[in-house]
Amino acid sequence: MRLITSIRAMRSWSEDQWRRKKSIALVPTMGALHEAHLRLVREGRKRADRVVVSIFVNPAQFAPGEDFAAYPRNFARDRKLLEAEGVDVVFHPSVAAMYPEGYQTHIDVARLSSYLCGLSRPGHFRGVCTVVAKLFHVVRPQFAVFGRKDYQQLQIVRRMVADLDFGIKIVSHPIVRERDGLALSSRNAYLGSEERKAALSLSRSLKMAAALARNGETRRAPFIETVQAEIARAPLARLDYVSLCHPVSLEEVETVRDGAVLALAVRIGKARLIDNAVIRA
Ligand code: AMP
């Protein structure tokens, strides 16, 4: 496995693969890797001849006062995990390499970024799109793998790729959960034991909502109210938002008849956790 930190070296590795007609799958991450990241890697491996994993805690997607400085970092461990997965390249650029002095270009997928997490994290998706676009230009993959846990991010990246003709196939991977339902997240490391119990309210509320749909419910209010009530029952959890939205436009929907996504964000102690489920009538 090669460790590449410079943009020039990354580009030249990629050019070499293109010359040899070897396809590339990119898995963008912020490190602090867990099992879900490794599943994304395996998905990439299935699709392409070469797998590149980027590890970059992107300052542009953190607002002032968010957890950029505190975000867990453990590069030595990440590197071992990726080596064991047979990854070809770890791309680990510095902030200065990605955003050199004078940097001023950003990408804004305006409407999709204005809903859900975009409301409580202004500028977040602009930072995400900017870094993902840069990674796409530098790594030049044919495939890029994203998790459905960050559902809005996935839809925004798809939109950006279509709008800007990147010609990259975006592959999505289902949400990977602990046995008790908690969606894996690097930010789960922030949770104390009582907080972790409270964090189960996210997946529990989505399960209850899915059960409603199985019992024939299609109206918006019962889904929203179920999530609100379940989060309210967890003393340490504070609901940031709950949305029942269209799976692609992310606009709020009044019925789940044509398929919908129920998405929520919850604050528990220092952590802000997200989760979602596809609801089918
Ligand atoms: P992150 O390092 O948290 O920015 O995540 C990198 C990628 O892993 C993103 O595409 C995430 O959606 C994906 N990911 C993180 N956690 C999960 C999970 N529990 N299930 C599926 N994908 C995930």
PDB file of N, CA and C in Angstrom, residues 237-270:
ATOM      1  N   ALA A 237     -30.856  13.485  25.088  1.00  0.00           N
ATOM      2  CA  ALA A 237     -30.891  13.756  23.644  1.00  0.00           C
ATOM      3  C   ALA A 237     -31.737  14.991  23.331  1.00  0.00           C
ATOM      4  N   ARG A 238     -31.252  15.805  22.421  1.00  0.00           N
ATOM      5  CA  ARG A 238     -31.997  17.001  21.997  1.00  0.00           C
ATOM      6  C   ARG A 238     -32.129  16.967  20.482  1.00  0.00           C
ATOM      7  N   LEU A 239     -33.379  16.960  20.026  1.00  0.00           N
ATOM      8  CA  LEU A 239     -33.613  16.852  18.576  1.00  0.00           C
ATOM      9  C   LEU A 239     -33.193  18.145  17.868  1.00  0.00           C
ATOM     10  N   ASP A 240     -32.363  18.010  16.864  1.00  0.00           N
ATOM     11  CA  ASP A 240     -31.979  19.168  16.049  1.00  0.00           C
ATOM     12  C   ASP A 240     -33.030  19.336  14.940  1.00  0.00           C
ATOM     13  N   TYR A 241     -33.236  18.278  14.153  1.00  0.00           N
ATOM     14  CA  TYR A 241     -34.342  18.304  13.195  1.00  0.00           C
ATOM     15  C   TYR A 241     -34.811  16.893  12.911  1.00  0.00           C
ATOM     16  N   VAL A 242     -36.054  16.786  12.453  1.00  0.00           N
ATOM     17  CA  VAL A 242     -36.533  15.545  11.845  1.00  0.00           C
ATOM     18  C   VAL A 242     -37.222  15.959  10.547  1.00  0.00           C
ATOM     19  N   SER A 243     -36.941  15.201   9.493  1.00  0.00           N
ATOM     20  CA  SER A 243     -37.496  15.560   8.192  1.00  0.00           C
ATOM     21  C   SER A 243     -38.046  14.315   7.520  1.00  0.00           C
ATOM     22  N   LEU A 244     -39.200  14.464   6.914  1.00  0.00           N
ATOM     23  CA  LEU A 244     -39.721  13.403   6.044  1.00  0.00           C
ATOM     24  C   LEU A 244     -39.689  13.991   4.646  1.00  0.00           C
ATOM     25  N   CYS A 245     -38.754  13.513   3.861  1.00  0.00           N
ATOM     26  CA  CYS A 245     -38.496  14.228   2.606  1.00  0.00           C
ATOM     27  C   CYS A 245     -38.450  13.294   1.396  1.00  0.00           C
ATOM     28  N   HIS A 246     -38.502  13.943   0.234  1.00  0.00           N
ATOM     29  CA  HIS A 246     -38.385  13.205  -1.017  1.00  0.00           C
ATOM     30  C   HIS A 246     -36.953  12.667  -1.147  1.00  0.00           C
ATOM     31  N   PRO A 247     -36.793  11.423  -1.581  1.00  0.00           N
ATOM     32  CA  PRO A 247     -35.461  10.812  -1.580  1.00  0.00           C
ATOM     33  C   PRO A 247     -34.425  11.505  -2.469  1.00  0.00           C
ATOM     34  N   VAL A 248     -34.864  12.256  -3.467  1.00  0.00           N
ATOM     35  CA  VAL A 248     -33.881  12.900  -4.348  1.00  0.00           C
ATOM     36  C   VAL A 248     -33.895  14.433  -4.187  1.00  0.00           C
ATOM     37  N   SER A 249     -35.085  15.037  -4.188  1.00  0.00           N
ATOM     38  CA  SER A 249     -35.138  16.501  -4.093  1.00  0.00           C
ATOM     39  C   SER A 249     -34.949  16.979  -2.652  1.00  0.00           C
ATOM     40  N   LEU A 250     -35.147  16.087  -1.690  1.00  0.00           N
ATOM     41  CA  LEU A 250     -35.061  16.388  -0.250  1.00  0.00           C
ATOM     42  C   LEU A 250     -36.120  17.391   0.217  1.00  0.00           C
ATOM     43  N   GLU A 251     -37.117  17.654  -0.631  1.00  0.00           N
ATOM     44  CA  GLU A 251     -38.208  18.525  -0.195  1.00  0.00           C
ATOM     45  C   GLU A 251     -39.154  17.749   0.713  1.00  0.00           C
ATOM     46  N   GLU A 252     -39.722  18.457   1.690  1.00  0.00           N
ATOM     47  CA  GLU A 252     -40.633  17.805   2.630  1.00  0.00           C
ATOM     48  C   GLU A 252     -41.827  17.213   1.873  1.00  0.00           C
ATOM     49  N   VAL A 253     -42.268  16.041   2.303  1.00  0.00           N
ATOM     50  CA  VAL A 253     -43.414  15.405   1.649  1.00  0.00           C
ATOM     51  C   VAL A 253     -44.546  15.207   2.654  1.00  0.00           C
ATOM     52  N   GLU A 254     -45.754  15.156   2.136  1.00  0.00           N
ATOM     53  CA  GLU A 254     -46.934  15.001   2.987  1.00  0.00           C
ATOM     54  C   GLU A 254     -47.357  13.541   3.117  1.00  0.00           C
ATOM     55  N   THR A 255     -46.840  12.696   2.232  1.00  0.00           N
ATOM     56  CA  THR A 255     -47.193  11.281   2.266  1.00  0.00           C
ATOM     57  C   THR A 255     -45.979  10.457   1.853  1.00  0.00           C
ATOM     58  N   VAL A 256     -45.949   9.227   2.342  1.00  0.00           N
ATOM     59  CA  VAL A 256     -44.812   8.367   1.984  1.00  0.00           C
ATOM     60  C   VAL A 256     -45.177   7.458   0.809  1.00  0.00           C
ATOM     61  N   ARG A 257     -46.319   7.761   0.171  1.00  0.00           N
ATOM     62  CA  ARG A 257     -46.830   6.872  -0.870  1.00  0.00           C
ATOM     63  C   ARG A 257     -45.838   6.638  -2.008  1.00  0.00           C
ATOM     64  N   ASP A 258     -45.085   7.691  -2.362  1.00  0.00           N
ATOM     65  CA  ASP A 258     -44.115   7.522  -3.465  1.00  0.00           C
ATOM     66  C   ASP A 258     -42.703   7.274  -2.950  1.00  0.00           C
ATOM     67  N   GLY A 259     -42.590   6.856  -1.702  1.00  0.00           N
ATOM     68  CA  GLY A 259     -41.268   6.642  -1.114  1.00  0.00           C
ATOM     69  C   GLY A 259     -40.777   7.932  -0.487  1.00  0.00           C
ATOM     70  N   ALA A 260     -40.128   7.819   0.655  1.00  0.00           N
ATOM     71  CA  ALA A 260     -39.641   9.009   1.364  1.00  0.00           C
ATOM     72  C   ALA A 260     -38.462   8.602   2.223  1.00  0.00           C
ATOM     73  N   VAL A 261     -37.737   9.604   2.669  1.00  0.00           N
ATOM     74  CA  VAL A 261     -36.651   9.349   3.610  1.00  0.00           C
ATOM     75  C   VAL A 261     -36.974  10.096   4.897  1.00  0.00           C
ATOM     76  N   LEU A 262     -36.864   9.383   5.999  1.00  0.00           N
ATOM     77  CA  LEU A 262     -37.043   9.997   7.307  1.00  0.00           C
ATOM     78  C   LEU A 262     -35.639  10.200   7.869  1.00  0.00           C
ATOM     79  N   ALA A 263     -35.280  11.449   8.089  1.00  0.00           N
ATOM     80  CA  ALA A 263     -33.903  11.760   8.501  1.00  0.00           C
ATOM     81  C   ALA A 263     -33.938  12.624   9.753  1.00  0.00           C
ATOM     82  N   LEU A 264     -32.971  12.407  10.633  1.00  0.00           N
ATOM     83  CA  LEU A 264     -32.929  13.232  11.835  1.00  0.00           C
ATOM     84  C   LEU A 264     -31.505  13.496  12.277  1.00  0.00           C
ATOM     85  N   ALA A 265     -31.359  14.587  13.034  1.00  0.00           N
ATOM     86  CA  ALA A 265     -30.090  14.909  13.687  1.00  0.00           C
ATOM     87  C   ALA A 265     -30.411  15.195  15.143  1.00  0.00           C
ATOM     88  N   VAL A 266     -29.535  14.702  16.017  1.00  0.00           N
ATOM     89  CA  VAL A 266     -29.781  14.805  17.452  1.00  0.00           C
ATOM     90  C   VAL A 266     -28.477  15.197  18.148  1.00  0.00           C
ATOM     91  N   ARG A 267     -28.587  16.104  19.094  1.00  0.00           N
ATOM     92  CA  ARG A 267     -27.403  16.438  19.890  1.00  0.00           C
ATOM     93  C   ARG A 267     -27.443  15.677  21.197  1.00  0.00           C
ATOM     94  N   ILE A 268     -26.311  15.048  21.506  1.00  0.00           N
ATOM     95  CA  ILE A 268     -26.164  14.338  22.778  1.00  0.00           C
ATOM     96  C   ILE A 268     -24.786  14.700  23.317  1.00  0.00           C
ATOM     97  N   GLY A 269     -24.751  15.464  24.384  1.00  0.00           N
ATOM     98  CA  GLY A 269     -23.468  15.933  24.908  1.00  0.00           C
ATOM     99  C   GLY A 269     -22.736  16.701  23.824  1.00  0.00           C
ATOM    100  N   LYS A 270     -21.469  16.302  23.588  1.00  0.00           N
ATOM    101  CA  LYS A 270     -20.656  17.011  22.590  1.00  0.00           C
ATOM    102  C   LYS A 270     -20.942  16.542  21.167  1.00  0.00           C
TER     103      LYS A 270
END
